[in-house]
């Protein structure tokens, strides 16, 4: 079981391993628009645990630039396992 922690309020959400994080992020107040990785509305900052997320998609690299280290698009991320702390 993986855990997503929201930095702004300390809320924690348990997710199955290899789950998309979009729904949990939307429930926590992360704004969404296109959900296709194009608009950038759902940019989140990874505070810790980025190694527990899926690799950036082509859409993320196109929008954020290759080697995007601490920013991700919530609509494109999957949490592989472990704990990830984010802010938005």
GROMACS .gro file of C-alpha atoms in nm:
model
   88
    1UNK     CA    1   0.000   0.000   0.000
    2UNK     CA    2   0.131   0.345  -0.096
    3UNK     CA    3   0.070   0.673   0.088
    4UNK     CA    4   0.024   1.024  -0.052
    5UNK     CA    5   0.071   1.311   0.195
    6UNK     CA    6  -0.051   1.664   0.121
    7UNK     CA    7   0.191   1.922   0.260
    8UNK     CA    8  -0.063   2.205   0.295
    9UNK     CA    9  -0.274   2.028   0.557
   10UNK     CA   10  -0.095   1.703   0.647
   11UNK     CA   11  -0.378   1.486   0.514
   12UNK     CA   12  -0.271   1.135   0.415
   13UNK     CA   13  -0.434   0.911   0.156
   14UNK     CA   14  -0.362   0.541   0.120
   15UNK     CA   15  -0.351   0.418  -0.239
   16UNK     CA   16  -0.291   0.080  -0.395
   17UNK     CA   17   0.059   0.034  -0.534
   18UNK     CA   18   0.090   0.151  -0.896
   19UNK     CA   19  -0.222   0.370  -0.873
   20UNK     CA   20  -0.281   0.702  -1.046
   21UNK     CA   21  -0.277   0.992  -0.800
   22UNK     CA   22  -0.513   1.223  -0.993
   23UNK     CA   23  -0.834   1.142  -0.806
   24UNK     CA   24  -0.672   1.174  -0.462
   25UNK     CA   25  -0.515   1.503  -0.568
   26UNK     CA   26  -0.842   1.638  -0.701
   27UNK     CA   27  -1.017   1.540  -0.376
   28UNK     CA   28  -0.747   1.735  -0.187
   29UNK     CA   29  -0.804   2.049  -0.395
   30UNK     CA   30  -0.541   2.026  -0.669
   31UNK     CA   31  -0.694   2.211  -0.967
   32UNK     CA   32  -0.744   2.011  -1.286
   33UNK     CA   33  -0.850   2.110  -1.638
   34UNK     CA   34  -0.757   1.897  -1.941
   35UNK     CA   35  -0.634   1.581  -1.755
   36UNK     CA   36  -0.423   1.501  -2.063
   37UNK     CA   37  -0.089   1.649  -1.955
   38UNK     CA   38  -0.118   1.948  -2.186
   39UNK     CA   39  -0.244   2.249  -1.990
   40UNK     CA   40  -0.030   2.230  -1.676
   41UNK     CA   41  -0.312   2.324  -1.440
   42UNK     CA   42  -0.236   2.029  -1.212
   43UNK     CA   43   0.135   2.097  -1.150
   44UNK     CA   44   0.240   1.966  -0.810
   45UNK     CA   45   0.572   1.992  -0.627
   46UNK     CA   46   0.722   1.671  -0.493
   47UNK     CA   47   0.856   1.743  -0.143
   48UNK     CA   48   0.986   1.391  -0.080
   49UNK     CA   49   0.950   1.042  -0.221
   50UNK     CA   50   0.985   1.123  -0.592
   51UNK     CA   51   1.156   0.787  -0.640
   52UNK     CA   52   0.820   0.629  -0.552
   53UNK     CA   53   0.646   0.785  -0.853
   54UNK     CA   54   0.632   0.661  -1.209
   55UNK     CA   55   0.880   0.806  -1.456
   56UNK     CA   56   0.770   1.134  -1.618
   57UNK     CA   57   0.555   1.085  -1.927
   58UNK     CA   58   0.636   1.241  -2.263
   59UNK     CA   59   0.357   1.493  -2.196
   60UNK     CA   60   0.521   1.595  -1.868
   61UNK     CA   61   0.864   1.628  -2.027
   62UNK     CA   62   0.715   1.836  -2.309
   63UNK     CA   63   0.540   2.068  -2.063
   64UNK     CA   64   0.790   2.083  -1.774
   65UNK     CA   65   1.110   2.016  -1.968
   66UNK     CA   66   1.328   1.708  -1.965
   67UNK     CA   67   1.477   1.628  -1.629
   68UNK     CA   68   1.189   1.789  -1.441
   69UNK     CA   69   1.300   1.705  -1.092
   70UNK     CA   70   1.059   1.834  -0.831
   71UNK     CA   71   0.753   1.926  -1.038
   72UNK     CA   72   0.512   1.678  -1.190
   73UNK     CA   73   0.167   1.685  -1.348
   74UNK     CA   74  -0.076   1.514  -1.111
   75UNK     CA   75  -0.286   1.390  -1.403
   76UNK     CA   76   0.010   1.188  -1.535
   77UNK     CA   77   0.164   1.043  -1.215
   78UNK     CA   78   0.127   0.700  -1.068
   79UNK     CA   79   0.251   0.615  -0.721
   80UNK     CA   80   0.450   0.293  -0.741
   81UNK     CA   81   0.478   0.226  -0.368
   82UNK     CA   82   0.606   0.390  -0.051
   83UNK     CA   83   0.527   0.743   0.061
   84UNK     CA   84   0.518   1.064  -0.142
   85UNK     CA   85   0.469   1.414   0.004
   86UNK     CA   86   0.340   1.682  -0.233
   87UNK     CA   87   0.238   2.047  -0.231
   88UNK     CA   88   0.041   2.251  -0.481
   0.00000   0.00000   0.00000
